[in-house]
Short mmCIF file of C-alpha atoms and ligand atoms in Angstrom, two decimals:
data_model
loop_
_atom_site.label_atom_id
_atom_site.label_comp_id
_atom_site.label_asym_id
_atom_site.label_seq_id
_atom_site.Cartn_x
_atom_site.Cartn_y
_atom_site.Cartn_z
CA MET P 230 -16.22 6.12 17.90
CA LYS P 231 -17.19 8.89 16.02
CA ILE P 232 -16.23 10.14 12.54
CA GLU P 233 -16.14 13.77 11.50
CA LYS P 234 -16.38 14.99 8.32
CA THR P 235 -14.76 18.10 6.78
CA PRO P 236 -13.53 19.81 3.77
CA PHE P 237 -10.05 19.49 2.74
CA GLY P 238 -9.62 22.10 -0.08
CA LYS P 239 -10.49 21.66 -3.70
CA LEU P 240 -9.36 19.47 -7.43
CA ALA P 241 -8.55 21.74 -10.16
CA ASP P 242 -11.35 21.67 -11.54
CA GLY P 243 -13.49 22.74 -8.80
CA THR P 244 -14.58 19.63 -7.49
CA PRO P 245 -14.47 19.62 -3.43
CA VAL P 246 -12.83 16.76 -1.40
CA ASP P 247 -13.82 15.43 1.61
CA LEU P 248 -11.49 13.91 4.80
CA PHE P 249 -13.14 11.76 6.96
CA THR P 250 -11.62 11.78 10.62
CA LEU P 251 -12.31 8.46 12.31
CA TRP P 252 -11.83 7.64 16.62
CA ASN P 253 -11.85 5.43 18.89
CA ALA P 254 -10.28 4.93 22.64
CA GLU P 255 -6.63 4.54 21.29
CA LEU P 256 -6.42 5.88 17.42
CA ARG P 257 -7.12 8.55 14.60
CA VAL P 258 -7.60 7.26 10.88
CA LYS P 259 -7.37 10.54 8.13
CA ILE P 260 -9.02 9.48 5.29
CA MET P 261 -9.32 11.55 1.94
CA ASN P 262 -11.60 10.69 -0.67
CA TYR P 263 -9.46 11.63 -3.13
CA GLY P 264 -7.26 8.47 -3.75
CA GLY P 265 -8.52 6.94 -0.84
CA THR P 266 -6.11 8.41 1.06
CA VAL P 267 -5.18 7.78 4.25
CA VAL P 268 -3.65 11.12 5.41
CA SER P 269 -2.75 10.40 9.15
CA LEU P 270 -2.51 7.87 11.67
CA MET P 271 -2.66 8.52 15.07
CA ALA P 272 -0.94 5.60 17.59
CA PRO P 273 0.02 5.43 21.04
CA ASP P 274 3.58 4.35 22.52
CA LYS P 275 4.78 2.85 24.90
CA GLU P 276 3.47 5.71 27.42
CA GLY P 277 0.34 5.84 25.68
CA LYS P 278 1.81 9.17 23.27
CA LEU P 279 -0.16 10.13 20.00
CA LYS P 280 2.05 10.05 17.42
CA ASP P 281 1.64 10.24 13.88
CA VAL P 282 3.10 6.86 12.07
CA VAL P 283 2.16 7.57 8.37
CA LEU P 284 4.39 10.12 5.59
CA GLY P 285 1.71 12.96 4.02
CA PHE P 286 0.71 16.09 3.62
CA ASP P 287 -1.79 18.24 5.66
CA SER P 288 -2.66 19.99 2.75
CA LEU P 289 -4.53 18.90 -0.08
CA SER P 290 -2.76 20.66 -2.51
CA ASP P 291 0.76 18.77 -1.34
CA TYR P 292 -0.68 15.81 -3.00
CA LEU P 293 -1.85 17.71 -6.14
CA SER P 294 1.40 19.67 -6.99
CA ASP P 295 3.72 19.10 -9.69
CA ALA P 296 6.35 17.69 -7.23
CA TYR P 297 4.32 15.22 -5.83
CA ARG P 298 3.57 14.29 -9.15
CA GLN P 299 7.31 14.44 -10.41
CA GLU P 300 8.28 11.89 -6.88
CA SER P 301 5.25 9.97 -7.37
CA PRO P 302 5.82 8.25 -4.29
CA PHE P 303 2.08 7.52 -3.60
CA PHE P 304 1.51 8.43 0.08
CA GLY P 305 -0.95 6.24 1.92
CA ALA P 306 -3.05 5.70 -1.65
CA ILE P 307 -5.21 3.04 -2.92
CA ILE P 308 -3.42 1.42 -5.86
CA GLY P 309 -5.41 -0.19 -8.73
CA ARG P 310 -5.95 -1.56 -11.14
CA PHE P 311 -2.79 -3.15 -11.42
CA GLY P 312 -0.24 -1.77 -8.34
CA ASN P 313 3.35 -3.20 -8.88
CA ARG P 314 4.87 -3.41 -12.02
CA ILE P 315 3.84 -4.62 -15.66
CA ALA P 316 6.96 -5.57 -18.31
CA GLY P 317 7.15 -2.79 -20.84
CA GLY P 318 3.06 -1.78 -20.31
CA LYS P 319 2.49 -5.04 -21.83
CA PHE P 320 0.01 -8.12 -21.75
CA SER P 321 -2.62 -10.05 -23.20
CA LEU P 322 -5.58 -11.40 -22.53
CA ASN P 323 -8.74 -13.62 -23.66
CA GLY P 324 -7.04 -13.64 -27.29
CA ASN P 325 -6.77 -9.63 -26.98
CA ASP P 326 -3.51 -7.88 -26.82
CA TYR P 327 -3.39 -4.90 -24.20
CA THR P 328 -0.62 -1.45 -24.24
CA LEU P 329 -0.65 0.60 -20.81
CA ALA P 330 1.37 3.54 -19.93
CA THR P 331 4.64 2.96 -19.86
CA ASN P 332 5.01 5.36 -16.75
CA ASP P 333 7.49 3.68 -14.92
CA GLY P 334 10.69 3.99 -16.65
CA PRO P 335 9.94 1.00 -19.47
CA ASN P 336 7.49 -0.43 -17.36
CA HIS P 337 3.89 0.38 -16.00
CA LEU P 338 3.83 1.22 -12.09
CA HIS P 339 0.33 0.84 -10.10
CA GLY P 340 -2.57 1.03 -12.11
CA GLY P 341 -0.88 4.46 -14.98
CA GLU P 342 -0.98 8.22 -15.43
CA LYS P 343 -4.29 8.60 -13.08
CA GLY P 344 -4.51 5.77 -11.13
CA PHE P 345 -6.84 4.76 -8.17
CA ASP P 346 -4.64 7.20 -6.38
CA LYS P 347 -5.60 9.93 -8.67
CA VAL P 348 -9.29 9.31 -8.43
CA LEU P 349 -12.85 11.14 -6.96
CA TRP P 350 -14.36 8.02 -4.13
CA GLN P 351 -17.56 7.74 -4.52
CA ALA P 352 -17.46 7.72 0.86
CA GLU P 353 -19.65 6.59 2.82
CA GLU P 354 -20.56 6.77 6.95
CA VAL P 355 -19.79 2.96 7.98
CA TYR P 356 -20.89 1.51 11.80
CA GLU P 357 -21.28 -1.50 12.68
CA GLU P 358 -20.41 -3.58 15.99
CA GLU P 359 -16.70 -4.58 15.13
CA GLY P 360 -15.73 -1.27 14.44
CA LEU P 361 -16.76 2.51 11.66
CA GLY P 362 -15.39 3.14 8.22
CA LEU P 363 -15.82 4.50 5.74
CA ARG P 364 -16.81 2.35 2.36
CA LEU P 365 -15.74 3.85 -1.04
CA SER P 366 -16.47 3.52 -4.61
CA TYR P 367 -15.83 4.10 -7.73
CA VAL P 368 -16.20 2.57 -11.35
CA SER P 369 -13.47 2.30 -13.70
CA GLU P 370 -14.67 2.89 -17.38
CA ASP P 371 -14.21 0.28 -19.80
CA GLY P 372 -10.90 1.43 -21.76
CA GLU P 373 -9.82 3.59 -18.36
CA GLU P 374 -5.72 3.89 -18.41
CA GLY P 375 -6.16 0.86 -21.01
CA TYR P 376 -7.30 -1.36 -18.80
CA PRO P 377 -10.05 -3.93 -20.43
CA GLY P 378 -13.85 -4.13 -18.91
CA ARG P 379 -15.73 -1.37 -17.10
CA LEU P 380 -14.82 -2.36 -13.11
CA ARG P 381 -16.73 -1.02 -10.42
CA VAL P 382 -14.37 -1.16 -7.18
CA GLU P 383 -15.37 -0.89 -3.47
CA VAL P 384 -13.03 -0.61 -0.76
CA THR P 385 -13.19 -0.48 2.39
CA TYR P 386 -11.24 1.04 5.09
CA MET P 387 -13.15 -0.48 9.04
CA LEU P 388 -11.82 1.43 12.22
CA THR P 389 -11.91 -1.61 14.70
CA ASN P 390 -12.34 -2.05 18.15
CA LYS P 391 -8.93 -4.25 18.34
CA ASN P 392 -7.12 -0.80 16.95
CA GLU P 393 -6.94 -2.30 13.60
CA LEU P 394 -7.51 -0.67 10.44
CA GLN P 395 -9.03 -3.09 8.11
CA ILE P 396 -8.74 -3.15 4.41
CA THR P 397 -11.58 -5.02 2.48
CA TYR P 398 -11.43 -4.89 -1.69
CA ARG P 399 -14.35 -6.27 -3.70
CA ALA P 400 -14.44 -5.85 -7.69
CA GLU P 401 -16.64 -6.59 -10.40
CA THR P 402 -15.89 -6.49 -13.91
CA ASP P 403 -17.98 -7.21 -17.78
CA LYS P 404 -14.92 -7.75 -19.67
CA ALA P 405 -11.96 -10.44 -18.50
CA THR P 406 -9.40 -7.99 -16.99
CA ILE P 407 -6.45 -8.09 -14.05
CA VAL P 408 -6.82 -6.70 -10.63
CA ASN P 409 -4.32 -6.12 -7.90
CA LEU P 410 -5.26 -3.78 -5.79
CA THR P 411 -3.37 -2.54 -2.33
CA HIS P 412 -3.09 0.53 -0.11
CA HIS P 413 0.42 2.37 0.16
CA SER P 414 0.53 3.75 3.13
CA TYR P 415 4.76 5.11 4.36
CA PHE P 416 4.41 3.90 8.09
CA ASN P 417 7.20 5.21 10.28
CA LEU P 418 6.50 3.99 13.75
CA ALA P 419 8.47 6.26 15.64
CA GLY P 420 7.28 9.30 14.93
CA ASP P 421 9.56 11.25 14.86
CA ALA P 422 9.83 13.45 12.77
CA LYS P 423 14.28 13.38 12.25
CA LYS P 424 13.89 9.30 12.34
CA ASP P 425 14.11 7.34 9.59
CA ILE P 426 12.75 3.53 9.67
CA LEU P 427 15.98 1.43 9.67
CA ASP P 428 16.50 0.65 13.53
CA HIS P 429 12.73 -0.64 12.87
CA GLU P 430 12.30 -4.58 13.23
CA LEU P 431 10.85 -6.68 10.46
CA MET P 432 9.85 -9.68 11.46
CA LEU P 433 8.32 -11.80 7.56
CA PRO P 434 6.67 -15.17 6.62
CA ALA P 435 8.17 -15.55 3.78
CA ASP P 436 10.46 -18.92 2.87
CA THR P 437 10.94 -16.63 -0.56
CA PHE P 438 10.66 -13.60 -2.14
CA ILE P 439 10.77 -12.75 -6.68
CA PRO P 440 13.98 -11.29 -7.30
CA VAL P 441 13.81 -8.70 -10.29
CA ASN P 442 16.70 -7.10 -12.77
CA ALA P 443 17.54 -4.37 -13.37
CA SER P 444 14.21 -2.64 -14.06
CA MET P 445 12.61 -4.16 -11.28
CA ILE P 446 10.87 -6.80 -13.53
CA PRO P 447 10.21 -10.44 -11.87
CA THR P 448 13.36 -13.09 -13.21
CA GLY P 449 10.09 -15.38 -12.62
CA GLU P 450 12.22 -17.07 -10.07
CA LEU P 451 10.95 -17.66 -6.59
CA GLN P 452 14.48 -17.60 -4.06
CA PRO P 453 14.54 -19.13 -1.10
CA VAL P 454 16.04 -16.20 1.06
CA GLY P 455 17.34 -18.99 3.61
CA GLY P 456 21.79 -17.27 3.84
CA THR P 457 20.61 -13.63 2.03
CA PRO P 458 19.86 -10.42 3.43
CA PHE P 459 16.12 -11.50 2.79
CA ASP P 460 15.54 -14.00 5.60
CA PHE P 461 13.33 -11.79 7.84
CA ARG P 462 11.69 -14.71 9.04
CA THR P 463 13.28 -13.99 12.26
CA PRO P 464 12.51 -10.52 13.84
CA GLU P 465 15.61 -8.29 12.55
CA ALA P 466 16.75 -4.66 12.81
CA ILE P 467 16.33 -3.28 8.86
CA ALA P 468 20.18 -1.22 8.85
CA PRO P 469 22.66 -3.99 8.97
CA LYS P 470 20.87 -6.28 6.17
CA MET P 471 20.76 -2.76 3.78
CA LYS P 472 24.65 -2.71 4.32
CA ALA P 473 24.95 -6.06 2.56
CA ASP P 474 26.48 -6.86 -1.00
CA ASN P 475 23.62 -8.08 -2.50
CA LYS P 476 23.02 -7.97 -6.56
CA GLN P 477 19.03 -7.29 -5.70
CA LEU P 478 19.75 -4.59 -3.04
CA THR P 479 21.48 -2.48 -5.29
CA TYR P 480 18.99 -2.69 -8.45
CA ALA P 481 16.30 -1.62 -6.05
CA LYS P 482 18.52 0.77 -3.83
CA GLY P 483 17.48 -1.26 -0.87
CA PHE P 484 15.08 -3.20 -0.20
CA ASP P 485 11.72 -3.05 -2.97
CA HIS P 486 11.06 -7.04 -3.27
CA CYS P 487 7.68 -9.29 -3.20
CA PHE P 488 7.80 -11.51 -0.82
CA VAL P 489 6.03 -14.57 -1.18
CA LEU P 490 4.05 -15.65 2.09
CA ASN P 491 4.08 -18.61 3.48
CA GLY P 492 0.57 -20.51 4.50
CA LYS P 493 -1.99 -20.61 1.69
CA PRO P 494 -2.95 -17.54 -0.47
CA LYS P 495 -6.97 -16.40 -0.43
CA GLU P 496 -6.69 -17.19 3.89
CA LEU P 497 -5.68 -14.50 6.53
CA LYS P 498 -2.24 -14.98 7.56
CA LEU P 499 0.54 -13.18 9.31
CA ALA P 500 1.90 -10.58 6.13
CA ALA P 501 4.58 -9.21 8.54
CA SER P 502 5.63 -7.28 11.71
CA VAL P 503 7.37 -4.23 12.07
CA PHE P 504 8.62 -3.42 15.93
CA GLU P 505 10.15 -0.16 16.55
CA PRO P 506 11.91 -0.09 20.09
CA ASP P 507 11.96 3.48 21.26
CA SER P 508 8.62 3.73 21.04
CA ARG P 509 7.82 0.06 21.76
CA ARG P 510 4.85 0.35 19.03
CA LEU P 511 4.27 -2.58 16.92
CA LEU P 512 2.06 -3.18 13.87
CA GLU P 513 0.85 -6.22 12.16
CA VAL P 514 -0.02 -6.60 8.73
CA TYR P 515 -2.39 -9.91 8.62
CA THR P 516 -4.31 -9.88 4.92
CA SER P 517 -5.18 -13.22 1.86
CA GLU P 518 -3.18 -11.70 -0.31
CA PRO P 519 -0.42 -13.96 -1.81
CA GLY P 520 2.72 -11.37 -1.10
CA VAL P 521 3.73 -8.67 0.49
CA GLN P 522 5.83 -5.95 -1.18
CA PHE P 523 8.30 -4.37 1.57
CA TYR P 524 9.44 -1.47 0.52
CA THR P 525 12.27 0.69 2.73
CA GLY P 526 11.58 4.28 0.69
CA ASN P 527 14.66 4.39 -1.42
CA ASN P 528 12.91 6.68 -4.30
CA LEU P 529 12.20 9.58 -1.64
CA THR P 530 14.70 11.96 -2.99
CA GLY P 531 14.16 15.01 -0.62
CA ALA P 532 12.25 17.29 -2.70
CA LEU P 533 9.41 17.22 -0.41
CA THR P 534 8.72 18.40 2.81
CA GLY P 535 5.47 16.79 4.57
CA LYS P 536 3.48 17.46 8.01
CA GLU P 537 5.40 18.71 10.88
CA GLY P 538 8.13 20.37 8.53
CA ARG P 539 9.78 16.42 7.86
CA LYS P 540 12.07 16.18 4.59
CA TYR P 541 10.72 12.69 3.42
CA LEU P 542 14.32 11.04 2.45
CA PRO P 543 15.05 7.27 0.90
CA HIS P 544 14.29 5.55 4.36
CA SER P 545 11.44 7.93 6.04
CA GLY P 546 8.64 6.05 5.68
CA LEU P 547 8.59 1.52 4.59
CA CYS P 548 5.62 -0.03 3.26
CA LEU P 549 4.59 -3.44 3.02
CA GLU P 550 2.02 -3.67 0.22
CA THR P 551 0.13 -6.54 0.56
CA GLN P 552 -0.73 -7.47 -3.46
CA HIS P 553 -0.41 -10.08 -6.17
CA PHE P 554 2.62 -10.77 -7.60
CA PRO P 555 4.45 -8.14 -10.10
CA ASP P 556 4.49 -8.49 -13.37
CA ALA P 557 1.81 -11.41 -12.92
CA PRO P 558 -0.46 -11.07 -16.11
CA ASN P 559 3.10 -11.88 -17.66
CA GLN P 560 4.17 -14.47 -15.80
CA PRO P 561 2.17 -18.01 -16.29
CA ALA P 562 3.53 -19.64 -12.92
CA PHE P 563 2.57 -16.68 -10.44
CA PRO P 564 -0.83 -16.99 -8.75
CA SER P 565 -3.26 -15.22 -11.42
CA ALA P 566 -4.54 -11.87 -11.51
CA GLU P 567 -7.61 -12.15 -13.73
CA LEU P 568 -10.54 -10.97 -13.33
CA TRP P 569 -13.99 -12.16 -15.36
CA PRO P 570 -17.35 -11.47 -15.94
CA GLY P 571 -19.75 -13.85 -13.10
CA GLU P 572 -16.58 -13.66 -10.51
CA GLN P 573 -15.04 -10.89 -7.41
CA TYR P 574 -12.82 -9.92 -6.64
CA GLN P 575 -12.04 -10.08 -2.83
CA SER P 576 -8.75 -9.30 -0.86
CA ARG P 577 -8.21 -7.83 2.47
CA THR P 578 -5.78 -6.55 4.23
CA ILE P 579 -4.84 -5.90 8.33
CA PHE P 580 -3.11 -3.16 9.55
CA LYS P 581 -3.45 -3.97 13.38
CA PHE P 582 -2.01 -1.45 16.30
CA SER P 583 -0.32 -1.82 19.28
CA VAL P 584 2.38 -1.51 22.13
CA LYS P 585 4.99 -4.54 23.11
C1 BGC R 721 7.66 0.64 -5.46
C2 BGC R 721 8.77 1.13 -5.85
C3 BGC R 721 8.39 2.69 -6.54
C4 BGC R 721 7.10 3.51 -4.59
C5 BGC R 721 6.65 4.55 -5.79
C6 BGC R 721 6.58 1.04 -4.57
O1 BGC R 721 5.26 0.19 -4.74
O2 BGC R 721 7.66 -0.54 -5.08
O3 BGC R 721 9.82 1.05 -6.35
O4 BGC R 721 9.35 3.73 -6.19
O5 BGC R 721 6.05 2.47 -4.48
O6 BGC R 721 6.27 4.99 -7.14
#
């Protein structure tokens, strides 16, 4: 078990960025303080062979390039202040109307033009009995990206002795605001440059999901998954489900939907499990959040070439973004994403790796 800190290049204004490598007996995770981004995650297969199971790049410049900005995949980053979409970039809170950047067609996505994925976090190494980690802090000033309130945010990545990457989020504000933090790794458990994620077997313990309109904004309804391609309550390969004739899959060009997790909100519960049959790698996701956005990387275009010369195409990776529901600030029936002064935002997600 150890942490190694190395320079990872410089931002346009010359500010240095650090890369932290966290090791335990089986896993190796690399996280940079720019965007709190998981750059690499090496996990063993059935023969103990380590392979990188997340999409990303070997150098900082690739995360800063114009091509990356244009594609905006948010590889491995911390997403905030509000993960997912807000309709028209508008919401009202405490008698005030707020306007945010519309950076995804007519809507606001993942915190705006310069969200938490594009800021430099202060990093502190953490050594505890359960494992080792990195505590990242950032203060988002009142009005940043149009959001109200000075928000103090702390995100801790822990690599535990149980082969988990545990992410704990905390935030406090001095004015009523909205918060929905998540993590945006694209997993590919094959760890093989040539394979997509369509043969991965997925299980999502969700009886309902959130249908969207053509601009990917929730209709407000929670639709039962039974009899639809959205029923992943028992493990199933992704590919056959993607072929179904379904308006929701057409809108999103695949899966890009929030699933409503069974079980109690705020309690840690299973959010997903993903199994890759060749390598036999298994990823289980647990969360205290009410939902998980399952995204099959539909908007990757092939314009970006990542680690090992791998071209990132649609379905090169999949995201399991634990979160409150999209557009929650405009959907009174959804669990509230408001944070008020004196309250503490707290959220936890665990990515657990094993072989089966
Ligand atoms: C969204 C996708 C989007 C992707 C990258 C995901 O969280 O749901 O629609 O294309 O992030 O921006």
